[in-house]
XYZ file of C-alpha atoms in Angstrom:
606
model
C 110.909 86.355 75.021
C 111.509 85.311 78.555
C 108.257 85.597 80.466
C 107.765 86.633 83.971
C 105.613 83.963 86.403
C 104.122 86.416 89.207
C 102.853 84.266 92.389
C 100.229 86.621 94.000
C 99.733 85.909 98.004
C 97.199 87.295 99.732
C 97.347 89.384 103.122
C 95.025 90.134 105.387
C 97.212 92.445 107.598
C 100.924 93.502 107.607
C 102.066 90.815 109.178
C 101.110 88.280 106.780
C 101.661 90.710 104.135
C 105.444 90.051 105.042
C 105.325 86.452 106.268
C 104.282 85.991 102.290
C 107.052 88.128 100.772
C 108.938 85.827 103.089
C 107.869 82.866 101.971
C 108.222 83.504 97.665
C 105.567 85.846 96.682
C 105.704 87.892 94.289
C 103.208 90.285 95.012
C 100.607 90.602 97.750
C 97.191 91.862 97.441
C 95.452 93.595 100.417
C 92.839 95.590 101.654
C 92.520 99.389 102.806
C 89.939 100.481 105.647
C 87.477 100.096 103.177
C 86.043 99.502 99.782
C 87.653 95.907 99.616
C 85.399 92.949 98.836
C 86.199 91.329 102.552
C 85.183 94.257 104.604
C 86.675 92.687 107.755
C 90.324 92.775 106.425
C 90.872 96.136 106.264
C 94.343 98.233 106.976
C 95.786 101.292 107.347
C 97.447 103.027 104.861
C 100.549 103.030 107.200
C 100.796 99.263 107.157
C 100.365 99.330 103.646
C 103.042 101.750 103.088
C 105.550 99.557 105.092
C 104.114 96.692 103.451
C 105.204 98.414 100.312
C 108.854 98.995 101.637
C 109.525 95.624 102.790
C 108.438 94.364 99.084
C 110.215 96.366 97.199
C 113.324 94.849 98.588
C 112.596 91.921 96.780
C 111.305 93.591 93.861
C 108.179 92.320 94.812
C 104.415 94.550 94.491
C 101.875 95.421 96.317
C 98.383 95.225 94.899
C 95.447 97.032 97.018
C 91.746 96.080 96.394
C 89.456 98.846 95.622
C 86.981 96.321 94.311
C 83.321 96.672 96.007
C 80.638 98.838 94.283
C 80.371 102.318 95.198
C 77.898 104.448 96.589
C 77.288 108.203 95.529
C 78.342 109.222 99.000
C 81.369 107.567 99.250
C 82.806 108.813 96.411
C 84.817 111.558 97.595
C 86.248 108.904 99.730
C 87.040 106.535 97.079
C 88.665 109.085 95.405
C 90.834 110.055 98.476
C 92.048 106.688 99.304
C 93.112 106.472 95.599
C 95.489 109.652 96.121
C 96.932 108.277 99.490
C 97.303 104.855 97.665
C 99.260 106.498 95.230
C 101.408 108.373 97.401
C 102.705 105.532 99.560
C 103.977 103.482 96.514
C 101.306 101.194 96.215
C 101.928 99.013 92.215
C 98.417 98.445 91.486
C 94.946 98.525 92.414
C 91.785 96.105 92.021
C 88.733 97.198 90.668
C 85.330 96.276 90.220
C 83.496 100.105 89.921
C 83.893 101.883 86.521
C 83.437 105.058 88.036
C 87.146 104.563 89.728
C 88.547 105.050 85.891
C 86.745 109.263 86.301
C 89.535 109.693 88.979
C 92.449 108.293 86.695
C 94.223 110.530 85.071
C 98.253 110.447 84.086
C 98.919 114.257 84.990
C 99.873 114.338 89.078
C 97.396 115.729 90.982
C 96.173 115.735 94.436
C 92.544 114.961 92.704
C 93.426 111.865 90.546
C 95.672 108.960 90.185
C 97.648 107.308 87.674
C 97.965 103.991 89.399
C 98.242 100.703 86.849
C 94.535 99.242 87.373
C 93.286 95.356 87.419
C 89.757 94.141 86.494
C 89.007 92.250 89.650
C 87.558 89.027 88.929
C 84.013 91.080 90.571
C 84.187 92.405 87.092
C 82.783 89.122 85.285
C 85.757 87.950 83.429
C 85.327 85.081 81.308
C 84.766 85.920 77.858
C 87.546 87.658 75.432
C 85.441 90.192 74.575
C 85.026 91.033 77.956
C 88.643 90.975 78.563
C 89.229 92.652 75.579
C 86.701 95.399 76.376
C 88.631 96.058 79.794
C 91.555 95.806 78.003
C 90.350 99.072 75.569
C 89.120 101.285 78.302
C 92.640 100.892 80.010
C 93.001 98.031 82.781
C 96.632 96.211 82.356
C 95.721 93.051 84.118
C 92.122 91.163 83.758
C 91.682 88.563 87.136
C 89.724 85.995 85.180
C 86.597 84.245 86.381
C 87.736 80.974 88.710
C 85.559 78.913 86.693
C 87.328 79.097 83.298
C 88.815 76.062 81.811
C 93.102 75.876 80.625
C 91.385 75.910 76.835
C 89.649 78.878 77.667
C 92.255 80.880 79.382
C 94.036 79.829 76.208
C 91.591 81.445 73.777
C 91.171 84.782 75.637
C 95.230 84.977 75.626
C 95.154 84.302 71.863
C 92.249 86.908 71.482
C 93.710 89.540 73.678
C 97.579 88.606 73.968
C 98.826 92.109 74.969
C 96.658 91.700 79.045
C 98.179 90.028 81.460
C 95.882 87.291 82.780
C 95.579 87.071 86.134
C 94.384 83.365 87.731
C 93.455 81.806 91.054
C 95.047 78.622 92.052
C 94.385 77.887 94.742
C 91.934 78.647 97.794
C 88.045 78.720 98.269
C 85.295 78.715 95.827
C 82.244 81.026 95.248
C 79.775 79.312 93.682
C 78.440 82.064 91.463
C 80.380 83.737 88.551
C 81.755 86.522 91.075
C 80.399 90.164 90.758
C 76.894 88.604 89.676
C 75.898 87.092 92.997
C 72.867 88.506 95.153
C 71.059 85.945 96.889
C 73.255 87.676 100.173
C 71.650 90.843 99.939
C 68.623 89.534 98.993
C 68.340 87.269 102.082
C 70.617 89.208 104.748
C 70.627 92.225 103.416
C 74.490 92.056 103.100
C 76.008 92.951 99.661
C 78.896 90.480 98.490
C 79.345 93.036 96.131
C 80.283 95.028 99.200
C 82.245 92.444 101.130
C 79.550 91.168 103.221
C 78.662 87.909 101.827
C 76.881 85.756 104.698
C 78.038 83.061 103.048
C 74.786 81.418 101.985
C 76.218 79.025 99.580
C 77.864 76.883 102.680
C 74.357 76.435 104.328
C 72.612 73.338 104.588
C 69.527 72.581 101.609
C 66.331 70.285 100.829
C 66.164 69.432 96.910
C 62.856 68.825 96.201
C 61.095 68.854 92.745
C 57.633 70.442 91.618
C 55.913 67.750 93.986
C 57.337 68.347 96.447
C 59.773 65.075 96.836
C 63.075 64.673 98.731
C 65.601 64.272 96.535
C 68.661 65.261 98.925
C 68.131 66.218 102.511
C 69.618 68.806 104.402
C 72.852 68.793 102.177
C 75.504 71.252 101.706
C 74.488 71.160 97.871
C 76.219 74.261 97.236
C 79.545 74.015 99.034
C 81.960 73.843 96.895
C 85.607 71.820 97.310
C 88.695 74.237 98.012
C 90.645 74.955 94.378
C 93.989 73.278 94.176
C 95.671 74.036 90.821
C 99.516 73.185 91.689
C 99.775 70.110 89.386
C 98.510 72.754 86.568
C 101.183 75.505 86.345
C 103.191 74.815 83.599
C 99.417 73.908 81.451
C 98.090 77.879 82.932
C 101.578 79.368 82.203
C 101.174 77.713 79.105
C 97.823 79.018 78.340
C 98.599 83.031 78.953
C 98.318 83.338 82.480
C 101.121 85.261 84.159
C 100.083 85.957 87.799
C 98.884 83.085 89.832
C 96.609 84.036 92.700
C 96.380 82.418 96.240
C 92.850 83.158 97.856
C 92.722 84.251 100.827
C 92.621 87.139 102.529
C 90.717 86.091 105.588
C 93.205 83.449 106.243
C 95.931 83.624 108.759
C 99.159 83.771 108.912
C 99.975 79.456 109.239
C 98.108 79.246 106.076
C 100.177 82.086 104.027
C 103.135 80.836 105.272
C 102.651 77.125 104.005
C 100.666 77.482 100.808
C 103.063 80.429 99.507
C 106.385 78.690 100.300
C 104.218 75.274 98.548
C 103.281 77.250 95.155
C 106.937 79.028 95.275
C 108.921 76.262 95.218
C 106.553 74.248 92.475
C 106.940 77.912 90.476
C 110.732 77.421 90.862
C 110.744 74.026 89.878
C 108.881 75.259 86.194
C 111.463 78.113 86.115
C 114.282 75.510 86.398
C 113.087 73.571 83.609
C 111.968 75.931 81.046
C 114.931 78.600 81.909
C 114.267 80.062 78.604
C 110.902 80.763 78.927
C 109.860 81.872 82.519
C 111.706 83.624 84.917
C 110.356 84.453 88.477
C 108.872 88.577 88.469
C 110.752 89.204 91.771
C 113.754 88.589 93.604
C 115.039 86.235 96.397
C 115.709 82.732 97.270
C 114.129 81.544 99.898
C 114.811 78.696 102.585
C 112.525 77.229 105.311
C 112.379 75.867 108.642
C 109.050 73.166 107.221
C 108.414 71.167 104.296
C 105.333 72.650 102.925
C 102.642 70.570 102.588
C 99.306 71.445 101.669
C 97.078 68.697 102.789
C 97.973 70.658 106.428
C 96.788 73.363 106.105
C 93.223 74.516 105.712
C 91.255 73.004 102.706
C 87.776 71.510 102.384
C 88.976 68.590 100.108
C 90.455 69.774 96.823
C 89.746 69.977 93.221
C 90.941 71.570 90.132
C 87.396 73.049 89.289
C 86.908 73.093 85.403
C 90.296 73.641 84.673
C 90.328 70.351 82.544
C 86.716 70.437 82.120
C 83.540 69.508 83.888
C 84.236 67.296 86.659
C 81.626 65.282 89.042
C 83.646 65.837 91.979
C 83.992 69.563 92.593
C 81.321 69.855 95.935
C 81.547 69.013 99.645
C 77.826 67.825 100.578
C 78.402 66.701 103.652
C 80.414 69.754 104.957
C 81.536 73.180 104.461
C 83.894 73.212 107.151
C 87.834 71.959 107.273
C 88.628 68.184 107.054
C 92.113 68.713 106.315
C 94.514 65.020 105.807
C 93.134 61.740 105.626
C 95.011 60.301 108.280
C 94.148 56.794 108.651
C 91.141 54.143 109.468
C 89.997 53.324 113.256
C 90.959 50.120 113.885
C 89.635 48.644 117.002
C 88.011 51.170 120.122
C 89.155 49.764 123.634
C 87.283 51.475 126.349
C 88.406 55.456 126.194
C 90.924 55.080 123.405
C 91.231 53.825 119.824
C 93.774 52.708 117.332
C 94.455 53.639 113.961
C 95.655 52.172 111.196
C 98.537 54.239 108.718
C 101.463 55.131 108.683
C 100.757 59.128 110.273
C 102.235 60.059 113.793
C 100.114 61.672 116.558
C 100.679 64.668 118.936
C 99.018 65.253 122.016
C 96.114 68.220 120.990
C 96.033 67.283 117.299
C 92.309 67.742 115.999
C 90.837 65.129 114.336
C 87.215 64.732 112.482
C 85.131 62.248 110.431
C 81.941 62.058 108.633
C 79.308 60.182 111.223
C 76.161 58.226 109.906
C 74.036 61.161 110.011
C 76.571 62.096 106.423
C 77.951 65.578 109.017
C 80.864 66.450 110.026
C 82.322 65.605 113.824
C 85.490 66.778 115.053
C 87.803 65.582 118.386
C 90.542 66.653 120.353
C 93.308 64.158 121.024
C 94.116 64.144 124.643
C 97.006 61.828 124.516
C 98.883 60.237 121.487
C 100.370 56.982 122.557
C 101.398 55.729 118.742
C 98.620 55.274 117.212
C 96.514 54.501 120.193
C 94.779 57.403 120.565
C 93.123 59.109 123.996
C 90.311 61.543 123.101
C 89.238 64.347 125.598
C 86.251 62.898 124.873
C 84.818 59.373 122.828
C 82.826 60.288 119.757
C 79.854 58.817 119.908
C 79.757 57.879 115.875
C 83.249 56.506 116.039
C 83.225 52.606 114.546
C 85.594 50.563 113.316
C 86.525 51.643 109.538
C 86.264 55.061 109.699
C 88.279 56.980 107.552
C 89.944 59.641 110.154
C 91.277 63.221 108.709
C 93.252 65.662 110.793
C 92.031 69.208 110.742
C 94.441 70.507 113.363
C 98.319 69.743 113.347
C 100.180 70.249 116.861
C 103.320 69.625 115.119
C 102.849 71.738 112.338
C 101.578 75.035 113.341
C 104.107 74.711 115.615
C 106.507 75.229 113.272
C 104.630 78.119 111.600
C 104.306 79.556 115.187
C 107.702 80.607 114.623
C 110.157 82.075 112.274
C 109.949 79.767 109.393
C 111.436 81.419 106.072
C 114.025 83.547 104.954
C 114.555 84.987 101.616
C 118.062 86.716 100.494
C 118.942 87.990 97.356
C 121.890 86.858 95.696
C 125.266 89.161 94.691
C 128.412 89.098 93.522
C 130.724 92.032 94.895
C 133.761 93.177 93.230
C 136.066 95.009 94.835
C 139.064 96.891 92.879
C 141.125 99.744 93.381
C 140.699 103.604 91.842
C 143.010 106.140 91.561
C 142.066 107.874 94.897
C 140.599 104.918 96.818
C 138.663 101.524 96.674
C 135.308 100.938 95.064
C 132.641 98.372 95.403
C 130.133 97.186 92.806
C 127.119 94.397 93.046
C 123.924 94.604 90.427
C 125.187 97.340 88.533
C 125.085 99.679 91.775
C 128.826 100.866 92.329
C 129.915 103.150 95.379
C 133.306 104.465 96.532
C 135.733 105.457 98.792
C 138.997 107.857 99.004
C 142.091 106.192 100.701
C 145.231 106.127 100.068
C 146.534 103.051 98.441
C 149.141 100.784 100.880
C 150.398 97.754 100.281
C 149.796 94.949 102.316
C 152.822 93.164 104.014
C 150.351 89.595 104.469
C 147.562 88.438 101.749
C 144.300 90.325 102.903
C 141.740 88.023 100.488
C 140.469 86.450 103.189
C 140.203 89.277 105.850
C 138.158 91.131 102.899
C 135.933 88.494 101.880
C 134.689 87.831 105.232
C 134.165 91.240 106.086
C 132.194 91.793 103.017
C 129.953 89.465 103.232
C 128.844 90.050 106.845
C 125.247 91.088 105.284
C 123.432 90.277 108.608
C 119.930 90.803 108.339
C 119.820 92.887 104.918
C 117.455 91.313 102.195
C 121.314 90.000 100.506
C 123.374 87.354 100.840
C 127.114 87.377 98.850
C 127.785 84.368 97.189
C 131.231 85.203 95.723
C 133.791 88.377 96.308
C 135.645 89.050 92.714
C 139.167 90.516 93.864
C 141.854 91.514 91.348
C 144.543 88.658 91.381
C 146.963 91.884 91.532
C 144.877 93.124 94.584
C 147.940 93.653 97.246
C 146.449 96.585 99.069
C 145.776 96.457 102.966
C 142.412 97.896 103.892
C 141.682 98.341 107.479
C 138.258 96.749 108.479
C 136.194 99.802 109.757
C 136.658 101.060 105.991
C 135.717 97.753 104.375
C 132.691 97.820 106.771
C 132.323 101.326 105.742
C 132.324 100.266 101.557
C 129.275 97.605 102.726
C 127.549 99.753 104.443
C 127.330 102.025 101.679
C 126.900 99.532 99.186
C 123.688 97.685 101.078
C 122.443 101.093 101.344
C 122.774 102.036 97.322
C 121.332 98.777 96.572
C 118.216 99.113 98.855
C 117.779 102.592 97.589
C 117.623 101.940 93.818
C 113.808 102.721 92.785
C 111.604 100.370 91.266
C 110.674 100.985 88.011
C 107.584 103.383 88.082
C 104.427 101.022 87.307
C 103.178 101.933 84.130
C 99.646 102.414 83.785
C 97.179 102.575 80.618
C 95.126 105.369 79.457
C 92.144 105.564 80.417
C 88.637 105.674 77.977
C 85.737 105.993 77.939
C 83.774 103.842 75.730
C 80.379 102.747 75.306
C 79.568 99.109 76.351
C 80.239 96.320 73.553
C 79.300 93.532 75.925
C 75.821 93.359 77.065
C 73.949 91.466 79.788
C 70.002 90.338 79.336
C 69.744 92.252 82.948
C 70.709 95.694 83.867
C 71.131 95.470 87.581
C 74.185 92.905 86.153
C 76.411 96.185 85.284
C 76.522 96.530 89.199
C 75.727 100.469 88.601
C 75.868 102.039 92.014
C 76.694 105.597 91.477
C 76.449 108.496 89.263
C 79.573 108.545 87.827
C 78.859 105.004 86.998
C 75.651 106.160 84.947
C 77.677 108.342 83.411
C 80.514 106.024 82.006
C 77.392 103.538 80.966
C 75.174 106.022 79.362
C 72.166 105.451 81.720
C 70.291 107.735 83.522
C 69.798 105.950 87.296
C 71.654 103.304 89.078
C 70.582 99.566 88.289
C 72.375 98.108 91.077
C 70.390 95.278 92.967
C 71.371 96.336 95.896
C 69.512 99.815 95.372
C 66.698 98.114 93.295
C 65.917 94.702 94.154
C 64.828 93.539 90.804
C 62.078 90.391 91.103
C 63.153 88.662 88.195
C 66.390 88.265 88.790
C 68.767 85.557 89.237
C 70.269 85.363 92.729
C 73.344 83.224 91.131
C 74.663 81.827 88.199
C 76.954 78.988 88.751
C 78.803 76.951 86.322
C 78.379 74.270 89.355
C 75.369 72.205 88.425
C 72.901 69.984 90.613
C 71.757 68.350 87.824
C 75.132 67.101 86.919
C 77.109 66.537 90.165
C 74.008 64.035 91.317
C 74.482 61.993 88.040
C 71.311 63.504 85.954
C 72.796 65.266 83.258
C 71.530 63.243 80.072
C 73.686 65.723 77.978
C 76.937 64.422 79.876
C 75.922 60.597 80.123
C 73.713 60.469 83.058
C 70.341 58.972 84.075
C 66.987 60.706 82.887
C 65.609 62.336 85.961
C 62.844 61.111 87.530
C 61.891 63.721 89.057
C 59.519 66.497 87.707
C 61.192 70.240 87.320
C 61.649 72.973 88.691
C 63.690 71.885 91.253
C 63.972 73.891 94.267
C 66.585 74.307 96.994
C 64.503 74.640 100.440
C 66.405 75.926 103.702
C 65.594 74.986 107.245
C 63.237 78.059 107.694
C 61.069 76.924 104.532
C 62.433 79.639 102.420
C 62.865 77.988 98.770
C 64.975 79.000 95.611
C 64.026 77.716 92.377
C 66.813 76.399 89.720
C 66.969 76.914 86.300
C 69.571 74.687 84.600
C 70.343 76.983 81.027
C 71.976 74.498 78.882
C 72.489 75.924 76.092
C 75.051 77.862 78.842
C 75.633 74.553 80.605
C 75.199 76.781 83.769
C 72.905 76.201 87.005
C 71.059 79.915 87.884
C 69.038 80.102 91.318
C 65.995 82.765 91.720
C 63.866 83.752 94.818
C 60.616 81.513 94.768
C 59.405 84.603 96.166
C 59.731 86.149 92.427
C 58.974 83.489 90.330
């Protein structure tokens, strides 16, 4: 069986909603005024809804998140957006809070849904008998933890081949299994589990050990590299997964445009080799005014995570921020300019950056490109001879993705023949008609009728061939052959999707189990209910001392070389280690492993 590749963009408003359908997604995902976990991307149901009619042009979907925790007071709310969600032809929706599954229902009803539903990757996915689990109580699609390895994808597919298995590919990193990170609230008092994470993972950190000794100093030491899985494809298609997700939805429109188009046209590539095995799930070709290239556009320095296993590589210490392209050495500074060394070109405002002696980040403006003599706005002050130079801004570039840079048609084939009473027209099994009476034509018309036909303008089609009887001789006068196009473009456009399918819904008792309770994320009653408990255990409603703040497969121990297990030196240091910020306030590690996994608790706690 053929099996459809799904490349999932993300879209923080309409307009880059569309600029990804554009560009060779398959399916968006997108937030609603609220309940999404990033609270500041939030739209209206009216842009969704024409976000929804744009994609299903293509065939395309629409996924909306739904996927924070819920409150008891919000509810009635949840359950309202659900409705209008369902009304406006949304395909799916992400969830993280059980107590969505109460408002599910299959019978139509002002007070349910029957919307297809997806286990966000909030949900903890990276076991099969989670997956399975989800899979039982009626979720179609499982978005599986970031962290999971190709073999392990592999084994949950085998375990639970009927889900479809959703991955990310390519974006930022959290550094905590998602859904089970609270060291936000617990220091800002701003829930990731509600789409306020303050981000504390891309602060700056002392390690120091039971002593008290510096062993890294004011260090980024849990800033993790930006995920870059486009070498892996064919390996995650492979494995199970069918819907490859792009992160992020607080990213603009430049960087939609340019990673989309990138991971389209390397999904089209696996498509054209395995034809018998993967098709794309929507429709469209797409060309473009750029050559996507990923190294411009936003990225922290890349890495394919644990995808082939634990690698030493995956963190940016020095910086949390963009570096973008390596671009070249400096070569020689003469007075207010420098040279550099590569084979890059310059543009006058390009943004350039390097890591200065002090191991941080320091970023330029290029006043005036003459080659590759460069004129800053201003010299750095670190700048020497040797340094490795990376562009973080692209003149050039984003001027190309300032403007119109993609189209996408569909494909058809029109045939054209004669009926008793008049003419009809057919393309993708959508045939409409016309009465005229039938005259024959004193000159060949093929011609005339081919190019009116395929004047498709700015419809979502493009005709690649006209199929005309050879015994065609009938003269058609062109306001009715624009009529049969018109008519036809209109069928075509107004041929429904199929109606997404969704699962039933049940209610089971839990068959996976956490050491923790506040770990279910139970934040409302109807979430006691479905988990047989009798009061929320939600940290953010009952801060719970013993808790872990994190738990990251990213580990200290390892990425700094002092993992005896993996071949590294035996610490000298004496444990517990303890990340200390620039206000004092210190988090103690635990490294489990018999988990090979890296937890962090308040010092506060322990």
């Amino acid at each position: 069986m053929i099996k459809s590749l799904e490349l999932l963009a993300p879209a923080k408003n309409l307009e880059c909603g569309i600029a990804a359908i554009d560009h060779g997604a398959d399916a968006v995902y997108i937030g609603a005024q609220r309940f999404g976990a990033r609270a500041s991307a939030g739209n209206s149901i009216e842009d969704i809804a024409r976000l929804c009619n744009y994609a299903h042009q293509y065939q395309a979907k629409v996924y909306v998140t739904v996927n924070t925790i819920i409150f008891d007071d919000e509810l009635e709310a949840t359950r309202e957006l659900l409705s209008e969600l369902q009304q406006i032809g949304v395909d799916a929706v992400l969830v993280q809070d059980l107590s969505i599954l109460s408002f599910h229902s299959p019978l139509p009803s002002s007070f349910s849904f029957s919307l297809p539903l997806h286990a966000s990757t909030q949900t903890d996915n990276r076991t099969a008998a989670k997956v399975r689990w989800l899979y039982d109580i009626g979720f179609s699609r499982v978005v599986l933890a970031r962290e999971l390895s190709i073999d392990e994808i592999r084994a949950i597919h085998d375990a639970v081949p009927d889900v479809e298995l959703e991955v990310f590919v390519h974006g930022a990193l959290c550094v905590s299994y998602s859904g089970l990170c609270y060291v936000s609230q617990h220091c800002f008092q701003r829930s990731a589990n509600r789409g306020e994470c303050a981000q504390f993972c891309r602060m700056r950190f002392d390690l120091v050990d039971a002593n008290g000794q510096v062993i890294e100093h004011d260090r980024h030491l849990l800033s993790l590299k930006d995920m870059c899985q486009i070498d892996n494809l064919e390996a995650l298609a492979d494995a199970g997964a069918t819907s490859f997700k792009i992160e992020g939805r607080l990213k603009d429109v430049a960087y939609v445009k340019n990673v989309t188009a990138a991971y389209s046209e390397r999904l089209n590539q696996l498509v054209r080799c395995h034809p018998d095995r993967y098709r794309r799930a929507s429709q469209g070709r797409c060309q473009y005014t750029f050559t996507p290239n990923l190294q411009k556009t936003f990225n922290r320095g890349y890495t394919t995570y644990f995808a082939n296993g634990r690698q030493s590589s995956i963190a940016s210490f020095d910086t949390p921020k963009a570096m973008g392209e390596f671009v070249g050495t400096v070569k020689e500074l003469s007075g207010n300019s420098f040279t550099v060394t590569g084979t890059a070109s310059f543009a006058n405002g390009d943004g350039l950056c390097f890591i200065n002696k002090n191991r941080q980040l320091e970023g330029f403006r290029v006043n005036r490109a003459d080659g590759n003599r460069l004129f800053p706005q201003r010299m750095p002050i670190g700048l020497h001879p040797g340094q490795k130079l990376y562009r973080n801004s692209n003149q050039e570039f984003d001027r190309l993705l300032s403007k119109p840079s993609a189209e996408r048609k569909i494909p058809i084939t029109m045939t054209l023949q004669a009926v008793a009473d008049g003419f009809c027209l057919s393309a993708e099994g959508v045939t409409v008609s016309i009465q005229h009476p039938h005259q024959t034509a004193e000159k060949p018309q093929h011609d005339t009728i081919v190019r009116q036909l395929t004047k498709l303008g700015n419809t979502p089609y493009i005709c690649t061939k006209v199929d005309i009887p050879v015994d065609f001789n009938y003269f058609i006068p062109n306001s009715l052959i624009a009529e049969l196009r018109r008519l036809l473009i209109q069928a075509l456009q107004s041929s429904p999707l199929p109606h997404p399918e969704s699962r039933p819904v049940a209610c089971l008792p839990p068959t996976f189990h956490y050491a923790q309770p506040h770990l279910y994320n139970i934040s409302n009653r109807l979430s006691c209910d479905f988990y047989g408990v009798s009061t929320p255990t939600a940290y953010e409603l009952r801060s719970t001392p013993e808790a872990a703040l994190m738990q990251c497969r990213h580990c200290l121990r390892y990425s700094l070389g002092y993992c005896v297990r993996h071949g590294g030196q035996h610490p000298t240091f004496r444990e517990p280690l303890f990340l200390r910020l620039g206000d004092g306030r210190r988090f103690r590690l635990e490294f489990d492993c018999s988990h090979c996994q890296m937890n962090i608790y308040s010092t506060h706690h322990s």
